[in-house]
Short mmCIF file of C-alpha atoms in Angstrom, two decimals:
data_model
loop_
_atom_site.label_atom_id
_atom_site.label_comp_id
_atom_site.label_asym_id
_atom_site.label_seq_id
_atom_site.Cartn_x
_atom_site.Cartn_y
_atom_site.Cartn_z
CA MET A 90 -12.53 -6.54 35.07
CA THR A 91 -13.44 -4.27 31.46
CA SER A 92 -15.62 -2.02 31.86
CA CYS A 93 -17.95 -3.97 30.68
CA GLN A 94 -17.40 -6.50 32.75
CA THR A 95 -18.21 -3.80 35.47
CA GLN A 96 -20.91 -2.81 34.33
CA TYR A 97 -22.69 -6.03 33.86
CA LEU A 98 -21.53 -6.52 37.78
CA LEU A 99 -23.32 -3.24 38.63
CA MET A 100 -26.34 -4.31 36.61
CA LEU A 101 -26.50 -7.09 39.06
CA LEU A 102 -26.80 -5.67 42.25
CA LEU A 103 -29.02 -3.08 41.09
CA SER A 104 -31.02 -5.70 39.84
CA VAL A 105 -30.81 -7.65 43.76
CA GLY A 106 -31.12 -4.71 45.90
CA VAL A 107 -28.21 -5.12 47.10
CA SER A 108 -27.59 -2.18 49.11
CA ALA A 109 -25.45 -0.69 51.79
CA VAL A 110 -26.33 -0.83 55.17
CA GLU A 111 -26.53 2.30 56.74
CA VAL A 112 -23.37 2.07 59.06
CA GLN A 113 -23.00 5.17 61.58
CA ARG A 114 -19.97 8.03 60.17
CA PRO A 115 -19.41 11.40 60.55
CA ARG A 116 -21.25 13.41 57.53
CA GLY A 117 -19.32 13.08 54.00
CA VAL A 118 -17.67 10.31 55.05
CA PRO A 119 -17.22 6.77 52.63
CA LEU A 120 -18.12 4.15 54.18
CA SER A 121 -14.24 2.65 52.96
CA LYS A 122 -12.88 4.83 55.60
CA ARG A 123 -14.88 4.36 58.35
CA GLN A 124 -12.36 3.17 60.70
CA PHE A 125 -10.35 6.31 60.68
CA TYR A 126 -12.78 7.95 62.49
CA GLU A 127 -13.75 7.04 65.33
CA GLU A 128 -16.06 8.75 67.92
CA GLY A 129 -14.27 9.42 71.23
CA LYS A 130 -10.31 8.98 70.24
CA PRO A 131 -8.14 11.45 68.65
CA PHE A 132 -8.35 11.98 64.73
CA THR A 133 -5.34 11.65 62.79
CA CYS A 134 -5.44 13.52 59.59
CA LEU A 135 -5.39 11.32 56.50
CA ASP A 136 -1.82 12.14 55.37
CA GLY A 137 -0.93 12.10 58.90
CA SER A 138 0.18 15.86 59.62
CA ARG A 139 -1.25 15.91 62.74
CA THR A 140 -3.33 14.66 65.40
CA ILE A 141 -6.46 16.31 66.63
CA PRO A 142 -8.84 15.89 68.97
CA PHE A 143 -12.21 14.13 67.72
CA ASP A 144 -14.64 16.78 68.14
CA ARG A 145 -13.24 19.17 65.58
CA VAL A 146 -14.25 16.67 62.89
CA ASN A 147 -16.14 18.74 60.97
CA ASP A 148 -16.74 22.00 63.63
CA ASP A 149 -16.40 24.04 60.46
CA TYR A 150 -12.70 24.84 60.51
CA CYS A 151 -9.62 23.34 58.62
CA ASP A 152 -7.42 21.82 60.54
CA CYS A 153 -6.01 19.03 58.37
CA LYS A 154 -3.81 20.20 55.27
CA ASP A 155 -5.36 17.81 53.23
CA GLY A 156 -8.62 18.30 54.74
CA SER A 157 -9.49 14.87 55.76
CA ASP A 158 -10.99 16.75 59.76
CA GLU A 159 -14.10 18.26 57.78
CA PRO A 160 -15.41 15.92 55.11
CA GLY A 161 -18.92 16.93 55.81
CA THR A 162 -17.92 21.24 55.67
CA ALA A 163 -17.27 23.52 52.51
CA ALA A 164 -14.53 24.73 56.17
CA CYS A 165 -11.76 23.10 53.90
CA PRO A 166 -10.95 24.49 49.88
CA ASN A 167 -9.18 20.83 48.84
CA GLY A 168 -11.80 18.65 50.56
CA SER A 169 -14.18 16.37 49.13
CA PHE A 170 -17.79 15.54 49.72
CA HIS A 171 -19.18 11.60 50.20
CA CYS A 172 -23.00 11.21 48.55
CA THR A 173 -23.97 8.29 49.27
CA ASN A 174 -26.98 8.06 47.11
CA ALA A 175 -28.98 5.72 48.55
CA GLY A 176 -31.05 4.08 45.42
CA PHE A 177 -27.93 4.88 42.91
CA ARG A 178 -24.47 5.55 42.70
CA PRO A 179 -22.31 6.39 45.71
CA GLY A 180 -19.88 9.76 44.38
CA PHE A 181 -17.56 12.58 45.48
CA ILE A 182 -17.93 16.22 44.91
CA PRO A 183 -16.03 18.76 46.34
CA SER A 184 -16.41 20.46 49.58
CA SER A 185 -16.99 23.70 48.11
CA ARG A 186 -20.11 22.51 47.05
CA ILE A 187 -21.98 21.36 50.33
CA ASN A 188 -24.57 23.98 51.30
CA ASP A 189 -24.34 26.50 48.79
CA GLY A 190 -28.26 26.22 47.19
CA ILE A 191 -27.19 24.18 44.80
CA CYS A 192 -28.23 20.51 45.13
CA ASP A 193 -25.05 18.13 43.60
CA CYS A 194 -25.84 14.30 45.25
CA CYS A 195 -29.07 13.71 44.34
CA ASP A 196 -29.91 12.22 47.88
CA THR A 197 -29.82 16.06 48.65
CA THR A 198 -27.52 15.38 51.67
CA ASP A 199 -25.17 17.83 49.88
CA GLU A 200 -27.83 20.63 51.12
CA TYR A 201 -28.49 20.30 54.98
CA ASN A 202 -27.87 23.15 56.38
CA SER A 203 -29.01 25.20 53.34
CA GLY A 204 -32.44 25.58 53.39
CA ALA A 205 -32.36 24.53 49.64
CA ALA A 206 -36.02 22.78 48.12
CA CYS A 207 -33.72 19.49 47.55
CA GLN A 208 -35.79 16.28 46.06
CA ASN A 209 -34.09 13.31 46.61
CA THR A 210 -33.55 11.42 42.82
CA CYS A 211 -31.57 8.24 43.30
CA ARG A 212 -34.18 6.24 42.98
CA GLU A 213 -35.26 7.78 39.54
CA LEU A 214 -31.72 8.18 37.87
CA GLY A 215 -30.90 3.95 39.30
CA ARG A 216 -34.15 2.87 38.17
CA LYS A 217 -33.12 4.22 34.26
CA GLU A 218 -29.70 3.34 35.22
CA ARG A 219 -30.90 -0.08 36.05
CA GLU A 220 -32.47 -0.24 32.54
CA SER A 221 -29.70 0.84 30.57
CA LEU A 222 -27.76 -1.16 32.23
CA GLN A 223 -30.18 -4.14 31.72
CA LYS A 224 -30.01 -4.05 28.09
CA MET A 225 -26.18 -3.60 27.55
CA ALA A 226 -26.11 -6.71 29.91
CA GLU A 227 -28.47 -8.16 26.97
CA ILE A 228 -26.51 -6.98 24.20
CA THR A 229 -23.03 -7.94 26.39
CA LYS A 230 -24.54 -11.54 26.82
CA GLU A 231 -25.89 -11.99 23.00
CA GLY A 232 -22.56 -10.58 21.63
CA PHE A 233 -19.87 -12.91 23.99
CA LEU A 234 -22.91 -15.34 21.86
CA LEU A 235 -21.71 -14.56 18.96
CA LYS A 236 -18.59 -13.94 19.59
CA GLN A 237 -18.52 -18.04 20.53
CA GLN A 238 -19.60 -18.86 16.85
CA LEU A 239 -16.62 -16.09 15.50
CA ILE A 240 -14.29 -17.69 17.64
CA GLN A 241 -15.52 -21.54 15.82
CA GLU A 242 -15.52 -20.09 12.41
CA ALA A 243 -12.19 -19.06 12.88
CA LYS A 244 -10.75 -22.74 13.69
CA ARG A 245 -12.82 -23.98 10.47
CA GLY A 246 -11.49 -21.95 8.73
CA LEU A 247 -7.97 -22.07 10.12
CA GLU A 248 -8.10 -25.49 9.63
CA GLU A 249 -9.47 -25.47 5.98
CA LYS A 250 -7.08 -23.11 5.46
CA LYS A 251 -3.74 -24.99 6.36
CA ALA A 252 -5.13 -28.34 4.75
CA LYS A 253 -5.04 -26.06 1.12
CA GLN A 254 -1.48 -24.22 2.07
CA ALA A 255 -0.70 -28.72 2.09
CA ASP A 256 -2.75 -29.19 -1.47
CA ILE A 257 -1.31 -26.23 -2.50
CA GLN A 258 2.52 -26.87 -1.80
CA ILE A 259 2.27 -30.60 -3.61
CA GLY A 260 0.53 -28.80 -6.12
CA LYS A 261 3.46 -26.27 -6.17
CA LYS A 262 6.15 -28.83 -6.33
CA ASP A 263 4.79 -30.53 -9.56
CA LEU A 264 4.20 -27.81 -10.92
CA GLU A 265 8.38 -26.36 -10.60
CA THR A 266 8.85 -29.62 -12.39
CA LYS A 267 6.87 -28.62 -14.93
CA VAL A 268 8.65 -25.47 -15.51
CA GLU A 269 12.15 -26.31 -15.53
CA ALA A 270 11.37 -29.92 -18.19
CA LEU A 271 10.23 -26.43 -19.91
CA ARG A 272 12.53 -24.19 -19.65
CA THR A 273 15.03 -27.07 -20.57
CA VAL A 274 11.97 -26.99 -23.81
CA LYS A 275 12.57 -23.40 -24.46
CA GLU A 276 16.79 -23.68 -24.46
CA THR A 277 17.09 -26.45 -26.76
CA ALA A 278 14.71 -25.08 -29.73
CA GLU A 279 15.82 -21.54 -28.79
CA GLN A 280 19.76 -22.51 -29.81
CA PRO A 281 18.65 -23.99 -33.25
CA GLU A 282 16.21 -21.07 -34.49
CA LYS A 283 19.49 -18.13 -32.70
CA GLU A 284 21.88 -20.03 -34.97
CA ALA A 285 19.77 -19.88 -38.42
CA LYS A 286 18.61 -16.07 -37.20
CA GLU A 287 23.23 -15.87 -37.91
CA ARG A 288 22.81 -17.66 -40.64
CA HIS A 289 20.25 -15.47 -42.59
CA LEU A 290 21.13 -12.33 -41.00
CA LYS A 291 25.30 -12.96 -41.84
CA ALA A 292 23.76 -14.07 -45.61
CA TRP A 293 22.21 -10.61 -45.53
CA GLU A 294 24.92 -8.56 -44.36
CA GLU A 295 27.00 -10.12 -47.44
CA GLN A 296 24.01 -9.62 -49.45
CA LYS A 297 24.18 -6.15 -48.36
CA ALA A 298 27.71 -5.06 -48.94
CA VAL A 299 28.04 -6.70 -52.59
CA ILE A 300 24.85 -4.42 -52.96
CA GLN A 301 27.01 -1.56 -51.00
CA MET A 302 30.21 -1.51 -53.03
CA GLU A 303 28.54 -1.91 -56.66
CA LYS A 304 26.22 1.87 -55.57
CA ASP A 305 29.16 3.14 -54.43
CA LYS A 306 31.37 2.13 -57.71
CA ALA A 307 29.06 3.59 -59.86
CA LYS A 308 28.26 7.33 -57.67
CA MET A 309 32.21 6.50 -58.89
CA ALA A 310 32.03 6.96 -62.54
CA GLU A 311 29.07 9.03 -62.10
CA VAL A 312 31.29 11.95 -60.12
CA LEU A 313 34.59 11.24 -62.46
CA SER A 314 31.87 11.68 -65.47
CA GLU A 315 30.70 14.63 -63.49
CA LEU A 316 33.85 16.31 -62.95
CA ASP A 317 35.60 16.03 -66.38
CA ASP A 318 34.89 18.36 -68.05
CA ASP A 319 36.92 18.01 -70.99
CA ALA A 320 36.20 14.41 -70.52
CA ASP A 321 39.49 12.62 -71.63
CA GLY A 322 38.61 10.33 -68.77
CA SER A 323 40.97 12.32 -66.37
CA VAL A 324 40.22 14.39 -63.19
CA SER A 325 42.39 17.68 -62.53
CA VAL A 326 43.41 20.28 -60.27
CA ALA A 327 40.92 23.20 -62.20
CA GLU A 328 38.55 20.58 -62.84
CA LEU A 329 38.55 19.69 -59.25
CA LEU A 330 38.50 24.15 -57.84
CA SER A 331 34.72 23.96 -58.80
CA HIS A 332 33.73 22.30 -56.40
CA SER A 333 34.28 23.98 -53.66
CA GLU A 334 32.61 22.24 -51.00
CA LEU A 335 35.45 20.10 -51.22
CA ASP A 336 37.74 22.27 -49.45
CA PRO A 337 39.51 20.47 -47.10
CA ASP A 338 39.29 23.03 -43.78
CA SER A 339 36.56 24.56 -45.14
CA ASP A 340 37.73 28.12 -44.72
CA GLY A 341 36.39 29.12 -47.80
CA SER A 342 39.58 29.71 -49.88
CA PHE A 343 39.69 26.24 -51.84
CA THR A 344 43.40 26.51 -53.14
CA GLU A 345 45.28 24.84 -56.04
CA ALA A 346 47.43 23.53 -53.57
CA GLU A 347 44.44 21.68 -51.77
CA ALA A 348 43.25 20.69 -54.80
CA GLN A 349 46.72 19.35 -55.49
CA GLY A 350 46.46 17.24 -51.94
CA LEU A 351 43.01 15.63 -52.26
CA LEU A 352 44.67 14.37 -56.25
CA GLY A 353 47.61 12.75 -54.30
CA GLY A 354 49.95 15.26 -54.93
CA VAL A 355 49.46 15.52 -58.81
CA ASP A 356 47.96 17.48 -61.21
CA LYS A 357 45.88 14.83 -63.21
CA VAL A 358 44.45 11.51 -62.30
CA ASP A 359 43.07 9.05 -64.39
CA SER A 360 39.96 6.73 -64.06
CA VAL A 361 41.84 4.05 -62.35
CA ALA A 362 43.73 6.67 -59.60
CA PHE A 363 40.59 8.33 -58.97
CA GLU A 364 39.66 5.47 -56.62
CA SER A 365 42.32 6.25 -54.20
CA VAL A 366 40.64 9.91 -54.61
CA TRP A 367 36.89 8.87 -54.75
CA ASN A 368 37.52 7.65 -50.60
CA ASN A 369 38.83 11.39 -49.55
CA ILE A 370 35.76 13.46 -51.41
CA LYS A 371 32.83 11.51 -51.49
CA ASP A 372 31.63 12.51 -47.89
CA LYS A 373 31.64 15.70 -48.77
CA TYR A 374 31.37 15.69 -52.60
CA THR A 375 27.93 17.16 -53.64
CA SER A 376 25.87 16.07 -57.34
CA GLU A 377 26.09 19.00 -59.57
CA GLN A 378 22.09 17.46 -60.92
CA ALA A 379 21.51 18.09 -57.10
CA ASN A 380 21.36 21.82 -57.95
CA THR A 381 18.96 21.35 -61.04
CA GLU A 382 16.42 18.89 -59.22
CA THR A 383 13.06 20.61 -58.90
CA PRO A 384 11.94 21.20 -55.13
CA ALA A 385 9.04 18.24 -55.89
CA GLU A 386 12.35 15.50 -56.62
CA VAL A 387 14.24 17.12 -53.65
CA GLU A 388 13.00 14.05 -50.84
CA THR A 389 13.56 16.06 -47.27
CA PRO A 390 13.57 14.31 -43.88
CA GLY A 391 10.24 14.61 -43.54
CA GLU A 392 8.78 13.06 -46.24
CA GLU A 393 11.31 10.36 -46.09
CA ILE A 394 9.01 7.15 -46.38
CA ARG A 395 9.32 4.66 -44.21
CA GLU A 396 7.68 0.92 -43.72
CA THR A 397 5.77 0.19 -40.14
CA PRO A 398 7.68 -3.08 -38.82
CA SER A 399 5.89 -5.83 -39.36
CA ASP A 400 4.72 -8.02 -36.76
CA ASN A 401 8.49 -10.30 -37.83
CA ASP A 402 10.46 -7.61 -36.87
CA SER A 403 11.32 -8.74 -33.37
CA GLU A 404 13.00 -12.15 -35.28
CA GLN A 405 15.37 -10.15 -36.90
CA TYR A 406 19.27 -9.22 -35.61
CA PRO A 407 20.72 -8.76 -33.88
CA GLU A 408 18.67 -10.57 -31.15
CA ASP A 409 19.16 -7.16 -28.18
CA ASP A 410 17.01 -5.30 -30.08
CA ILE A 411 13.65 -7.59 -29.89
CA PRO A 412 11.19 -6.62 -27.87
CA GLU A 413 9.76 -7.55 -24.86
CA GLU A 414 6.33 -8.66 -24.40
CA GLU A 415 4.20 -6.25 -22.79
CA GLU A 416 3.11 -8.70 -19.35
CA GLU A 417 -0.33 -7.92 -17.60
CA ASP A 418 1.00 -5.86 -15.46
CA ASP A 419 3.33 -4.30 -13.13
CA GLU A 420 4.25 -7.24 -10.61
CA GLU A 421 4.59 -9.35 -12.85
CA ASP A 422 6.61 -7.26 -14.96
CA GLU A 423 9.03 -6.93 -12.30
CA GLU A 424 9.45 -10.32 -11.70
CA GLU A 425 10.43 -11.61 -15.23
CA ASP A 426 12.93 -9.67 -14.87
CA GLN A 427 14.66 -10.17 -11.77
CA ASP A 428 15.36 -14.03 -14.33
CA ASP A 429 18.26 -12.26 -16.37
CA GLY A 430 18.66 -15.58 -17.77
CA ASP A 431 15.10 -15.96 -19.24
CA TYR A 432 14.33 -15.49 -23.19
CA LYS A 433 12.35 -11.83 -24.17
CA GLN A 434 9.86 -13.26 -25.87
CA SER A 435 8.59 -11.73 -28.90
CA PRO A 436 5.35 -11.40 -30.69
CA PRO A 437 4.90 -14.32 -32.65
CA PRO A 438 6.87 -14.40 -36.41
CA THR A 439 5.36 -13.93 -39.84
CA GLN A 440 6.91 -14.16 -43.23
CA THR A 441 6.67 -10.72 -43.83
CA PRO A 442 10.30 -9.39 -42.47
CA ASP A 443 9.66 -6.70 -44.76
CA LYS A 444 12.05 -3.92 -43.43
CA LYS A 445 12.92 -1.22 -44.77
CA ASP A 446 17.29 -0.54 -44.90
CA GLU A 447 18.17 2.68 -43.55
CA ASP A 448 20.94 2.57 -46.02
CA ASP A 449 18.66 2.31 -48.83
CA GLU A 450 20.45 -1.62 -49.94
CA GLY A 451 16.98 -2.96 -50.12
CA THR A 452 14.71 -5.18 -47.43
CA MET A 453 16.09 -7.76 -45.73
CA PRO A 454 14.37 -11.15 -47.48
CA PRO A 455 11.78 -13.55 -45.30
CA PHE A 456 13.36 -16.69 -43.56
CA ASP A 457 13.13 -19.87 -45.68
CA GLN A 458 11.01 -22.00 -44.08
CA GLU A 459 13.28 -23.68 -42.46
CA THR A 460 14.62 -21.69 -40.50
CA GLN A 461 10.42 -19.75 -40.35
CA ASN A 462 9.56 -23.62 -39.08
CA LEU A 463 12.26 -23.09 -36.09
CA ILE A 464 11.55 -19.71 -34.65
CA ASP A 465 8.05 -21.29 -34.73
CA ALA A 466 8.88 -24.61 -33.19
CA ALA A 467 10.83 -22.28 -30.12
CA GLN A 468 8.02 -19.57 -29.96
CA GLU A 469 6.18 -22.16 -29.08
CA ALA A 470 8.24 -22.95 -26.67
CA ARG A 471 8.02 -19.77 -24.73
CA ASP A 472 4.87 -19.82 -24.72
CA ALA A 473 4.57 -23.00 -23.13
CA PHE A 474 7.19 -21.92 -20.68
CA ASP A 475 5.65 -18.79 -20.22
CA GLU A 476 2.11 -20.56 -19.54
CA ALA A 477 3.68 -22.76 -16.74
CA GLU A 478 5.47 -19.85 -15.53
CA LYS A 479 2.74 -17.01 -14.78
CA ALA A 480 0.70 -20.39 -12.82
CA LEU A 481 3.80 -20.49 -10.93
CA ARG A 482 3.44 -17.44 -9.77
CA GLU A 483 0.31 -17.21 -9.85
CA VAL A 484 0.50 -20.10 -6.93
CA ASP A 485 3.40 -18.23 -4.99
CA ASP A 486 1.08 -15.47 -4.40
CA GLN A 487 -0.93 -18.18 -3.23
CA VAL A 488 1.10 -19.69 -0.97
CA LYS A 489 1.94 -15.82 0.31
CA ASN A 490 -1.28 -15.10 1.37
CA LEU A 491 -2.25 -17.81 3.19
CA GLU A 492 0.55 -17.82 5.57
CA LYS A 493 -0.05 -14.45 6.28
CA GLU A 494 -3.58 -14.84 7.39
CA ILE A 495 -2.84 -17.68 9.23
CA SER A 496 0.39 -15.72 10.92
CA PHE A 497 -1.53 -13.24 11.15
CA ASP A 498 -3.06 -12.23 15.32
CA PHE A 499 -6.31 -12.14 14.71
CA GLY A 500 -7.17 -12.25 18.49
CA PRO A 501 -6.45 -14.34 21.10
CA ASN A 502 -8.93 -16.64 19.68
CA ALA A 503 -8.61 -15.34 16.21
CA GLU A 504 -12.10 -14.17 16.59
CA PHE A 505 -11.69 -11.13 15.12
CA ALA A 506 -10.48 -13.28 11.71
CA TYR A 507 -13.95 -12.91 10.17
CA LEU A 508 -13.09 -9.00 9.44
CA TYR A 509 -10.12 -9.60 7.31
CA SER A 510 -11.12 -8.16 3.93
CA GLN A 511 -14.79 -6.55 4.81
CA CYS A 512 -14.52 -3.10 4.64
CA TYR A 513 -16.78 -0.58 6.34
CA GLU A 514 -18.66 2.39 5.93
CA LEU A 515 -20.07 5.09 7.44
CA SER A 516 -21.33 8.08 5.31
CA THR A 517 -21.75 11.75 7.84
CA SER A 518 -23.33 14.96 6.26
CA GLU A 519 -19.29 15.46 4.20
CA TYR A 520 -17.75 12.41 4.37
CA ILE A 521 -17.99 8.47 3.53
CA TYR A 522 -15.29 6.51 5.51
CA ARG A 523 -14.28 3.61 4.67
CA LEU A 524 -12.65 1.24 7.35
CA CYS A 525 -11.07 -2.21 5.82
CA PRO A 526 -9.61 -3.83 9.10
CA PHE A 527 -5.91 -4.66 9.09
CA ASN A 528 -5.86 -2.77 6.16
CA ARG A 529 -6.70 0.89 5.68
CA MET A 530 -8.31 3.25 6.43
CA SER A 531 -9.74 5.85 3.96
CA GLN A 532 -11.80 9.46 3.78
CA LYS A 533 -13.71 10.49 0.70
CA PRO A 534 -15.85 13.90 -0.24
CA LYS A 535 -19.17 12.51 -0.05
CA PHE A 536 -19.70 14.97 -2.99
CA GLY A 537 -16.78 14.32 -4.98
CA GLY A 538 -12.93 14.51 -4.90
CA SER A 539 -9.97 12.15 -4.32
CA GLU A 540 -9.98 9.89 -1.18
CA THR A 541 -7.59 10.69 1.86
CA ASN A 542 -5.45 7.35 2.92
CA LEU A 543 -5.96 8.01 6.91
CA GLY A 544 -3.60 5.58 7.55
CA SER A 545 -2.42 1.81 6.74
CA TRP A 546 -2.97 -1.09 9.49
CA GLY A 547 -0.04 -0.85 12.33
CA HIS A 548 -0.77 -2.67 15.31
CA TRP A 549 -3.34 -3.18 18.04
CA ALA A 550 -3.02 -0.42 20.94
CA GLY A 551 -4.84 -1.55 23.77
CA PRO A 552 -3.79 -1.14 27.07
CA GLU A 553 -1.92 -4.39 28.38
CA ASP A 554 -4.77 -5.89 30.34
CA ASN A 555 -6.71 -5.04 27.00
CA ILE A 556 -4.49 -4.71 23.86
CA TYR A 557 -7.09 -5.75 21.63
CA SER A 558 -9.62 -3.29 22.50
CA LEU A 559 -7.88 -0.24 20.31
CA MET A 560 -6.45 -0.39 16.88
CA LYS A 561 -3.86 2.03 15.35
CA TYR A 562 -3.52 2.70 11.58
CA GLU A 563 -0.17 4.73 11.23
CA HIS A 564 1.28 6.76 7.98
CA GLY A 565 -1.64 8.25 6.35
CA THR A 566 -1.82 11.34 4.10
CA GLY A 567 -0.12 13.74 4.86
CA CYS A 568 -1.47 16.71 6.24
CA TRP A 569 -0.64 20.40 4.86
CA GLN A 570 2.79 21.90 7.06
CA GLY A 571 1.72 18.95 9.70
CA PRO A 572 1.84 14.90 10.00
CA ASN A 573 0.59 12.10 8.20
CA ARG A 574 -2.68 11.38 9.36
CA SER A 575 -3.62 8.40 11.72
CA THR A 576 -6.43 6.40 12.65
CA THR A 577 -7.00 5.04 16.12
CA ILE A 578 -9.95 2.90 16.60
CA LYS A 579 -11.47 1.93 19.46
CA LEU A 580 -13.53 -1.12 19.24
CA THR A 581 -16.96 -1.30 21.70
CA CYS A 582 -19.05 -4.87 22.64
CA GLY A 583 -21.92 -5.27 20.20
CA THR A 584 -24.13 -7.83 18.16
CA GLU A 585 -23.12 -5.74 15.04
CA THR A 586 -19.97 -5.24 13.41
CA VAL A 587 -20.48 -1.52 12.15
CA VAL A 588 -19.01 2.40 12.46
CA THR A 589 -20.80 4.90 14.65
CA SER A 590 -18.61 7.70 14.49
CA VAL A 591 -15.29 9.40 13.16
CA SER A 592 -14.05 13.10 14.68
CA GLU A 593 -10.48 14.18 14.87
CA PRO A 594 -9.48 15.03 18.16
CA SER A 595 -6.24 16.30 17.74
CA ARG A 596 -5.28 17.64 14.01
CA CYS A 597 -4.40 15.05 11.91
CA GLU A 598 -4.84 12.45 14.47
CA TYR A 599 -9.09 10.80 14.12
CA LEU A 600 -10.36 8.33 16.09
CA MET A 601 -13.43 5.53 14.72
CA GLU A 602 -15.78 3.97 17.05
CA PHE A 603 -16.46 0.67 16.35
CA ILE A 604 -18.71 -2.01 17.40
CA SER A 605 -18.15 -5.72 17.24
CA PRO A 606 -18.97 -9.06 19.08
CA ALA A 607 -15.28 -10.20 19.08
CA ILE A 608 -14.92 -8.01 21.65
CA CYS A 609 -17.22 -9.55 23.63
CA GLN A 610 -16.46 -10.56 26.59
CA GLU A 611 -17.82 -12.67 29.24
CA PRO A 612 -20.43 -11.78 31.41
CA PRO A 613 -19.73 -12.21 35.49
CA SER A 614 -21.94 -13.99 37.03
CA LEU A 615 -24.62 -13.39 40.04
CA ASP A 616 -21.55 -15.10 42.56
CA ALA A 617 -19.17 -12.81 40.88
CA ALA A 618 -21.17 -10.00 41.51
CA LEU A 619 -21.67 -10.46 45.06
CA HIS A 620 -18.72 -11.48 45.97
CA GLY A 621 -16.85 -7.66 43.67
CA HIS A 622 -19.60 -5.83 45.52
CA GLU A 623 -16.69 -4.34 48.33
CA GLU A 624 -15.15 -3.13 45.05
CA LEU A 625 -17.58 -0.42 44.05
#
């Protein structure tokens, strides 16, 4: 029996005037132990330690170790006195409080020989408690009715979710078929696109090679002219020595032997033989004209002019340089990366791939119309495939979310399902506490500051006979030199759904009081109350 049911049962007992019949027994003995105190018969200590004559019960001398022979006196330090409290709730007090001049029992029976001026307040206390219990009983009854509505709504919601799940699964199969068909279309369109772009790149590489060769020959002729000081159409060892930067070992001493070695072991080479010499010196040779240029004519690395890459740069080979299109969010990026076989989509191409070549061989010419048409067709196929694949991922997310909701433990009859995807707040003088059931619990300073995670949903944590009375939220933000924060949510029956209080009974461990009709239990009937009177 839960606490709510017990309180409701007690209210029924008080309201119908059920009270204990006065049964003769020694002072301080509860009715439940009356059978152990039979006048005229020897009394056995309740712990069984010894047996004494009955006239030594309540004789103000402690005979039993457990104090059971002195229920109505203060003789035993470990004894207890039973307050009958007619009209209110019976109770126990330590025997040391008997006749101490302070009224502890509302019926004044604990001060029978002290002379204290006590007043019997049991009837007034009983009246106030009946009013409180009556109010609580009404809340329990109304809350339980609301709970039944929540159960019905949860049943309807579950049926709707299952129907929606079935519809989505059908649509998902159609979408999977569409994605695979579009994948085939995309791959079919990408093959001729790839071949056409490779042809274009190959032609451009061949053209660059011719340009580079012509530039290299022109440079060689220019250098030959610069080195040929006597204009005899050849280069000698002496003429080569005028360029110290050509020193093979760069030791600061350019010798005739080293110069002769560069000339192939001879003293002089003509223009034909100079071609082999040029291959050995062109990386080190510094033009004489470079030393006479003005600063404005010298192009520094920082002044190098680079054109802004056009939108079509991604369409130029090598294909590995094609950048990926940015996805709308990180999650989609991760899912895209999982499919290594998928084409990495590039921005829509244009007819202006005028990218400056690093070796200054000019710019790669635009794609011819036939190649551009193939690129456009492949891009259109990629766009259609990406759109369908994105739609399929969204459907997968819907299916996962529905499966999670359908299988989640929302109580024996899913009465707590209405809390899902909802959040409730409590504002105090310093903080705003936010509870999102089955998700997380947080705390945020009221006047600015970052939010602190007080725990994420863990599990139902109530006792075995009432497991849904407590929620546990775990693994929150760590405390300074302490454990991670956690929160226990204590659910109480009520007609509203509201957070009533938050406390921190232990460091980094929070306790929240949360009212909900979903926790309300069915009130016991009057017959059950009367039958359970023995328990009270």
